[in-house]
């Protein structure tokens, strides 16, 4: 039985027209910063937008200082110390990554099991010496130059391959002993756990999944489809590697819900227990995931998605490439078939935690935080440099783009009350047949 174009057209009409809004709540500092950026992007009063942003950012910095935020303190140490900056640059660089691989390869030569199996007593002693030198260098009691000497005594070719990496590894070891670097490394973010967080996420998915299943049942009644052959909800679908870019850092690899008809996907849905704040951080990955799937799918192919049923049993979904390509249809910057479903609707999307972290760690933000830490009173206009960078610099363009996408995502968010209303529409349609 084929898909019902009339039923699906009505569904998308209901989705587009959905105007459910959350109850008004006091705007958080993150929301006020987002509102200021929206004002600026809309061409509203630039001075008013700047004042709103700076006041909200000052409030955020004051709270971070009061809470002894570890990431803010790490950013302060990074600004103050040239050694810390050198250390982070070294760790992020390609030479150090290559040196680490070379060191591991050399350590594997002197692996304990290999030493035990070595039949030649003389070579066995040289392997023991190499293993000891590697352990001393890693622990700070020796140097990588000493490791090179032990490697040369064992195997000239291995030593020659390792030699170009010695200077980088010894530089890293020296920086490890620097007082400022040691203090920076000691500032570890405490692990924050929310009691029952994972369970709450599952509860929210189950609640939303049940409401979407009822919607599918009403659509099938209106279309005259048997439940087993009509519309249904599949959960927890893992996107095949071939439908994702190799560097999938900002691309979602698993989708919470797929509204299916046979082997065709009609729309994809996500739910977030964290509500609007979670969507602020997720919307880029969700949009990119859907767009990438649509762009990479071939119409003449069928793709296997590993998924979970409503009872969380493993299954494989065979999805047609043609239906995946249709997911790429867009309404402005947001695909029409990509939707968020929440227990409760939201009225606005605040600035994402990632964006806030980046903004608070700008030089002007760090300078203000240090004054606040010293007990000084700081006017909010001391943060105008951050606002000007945010609205004009290419370096922070990703935050502006994230905010424009969040504005589009807001129109793709539906609460369970909205889904119940859609279900009602199809139930009345079925009753009228």
mmCIF file of C-alpha atoms in Angstrom, residues 41 63 91 98 109 125 158 184 187 204 276 294 318 343 356 432:
data_model
loop_
_atom_site.group_PDB
_atom_site.id
_atom_site.type_symbol
_atom_site.label_atom_id
_atom_site.label_comp_id
_atom_site.label_asym_id
_atom_site.label_seq_id
_atom_site.Cartn_x
_atom_site.Cartn_y
_atom_site.Cartn_z
ATOM 1 C CA UNK A 41 20.269 40.611 13.344
ATOM 2 C CA UNK A 63 27.697 33.904 38.566
ATOM 3 C CA UNK A 91 49.237 19.466 22.336
ATOM 4 C CA UNK A 98 52.961 12.265 15.298
ATOM 5 C CA UNK A 109 58.630 -2.903 20.707
ATOM 6 C CA UNK A 125 68.230 -7.014 28.428
ATOM 7 C CA UNK A 158 63.748 2.118 14.847
ATOM 8 C CA UNK A 184 46.530 24.774 34.892
ATOM 9 C CA UNK A 187 42.199 22.747 37.373
ATOM 10 C CA UNK A 204 10.713 11.725 27.902
ATOM 11 C CA UNK A 276 15.235 24.685 24.961
ATOM 12 C CA UNK A 294 19.478 13.785 1.984
ATOM 13 C CA UNK A 318 15.525 -0.715 5.355
ATOM 14 C CA UNK A 343 6.570 17.056 26.421
ATOM 15 C CA UNK A 356 28.404 31.109 26.320
ATOM 16 C CA UNK A 432 -16.271 11.568 8.912
#
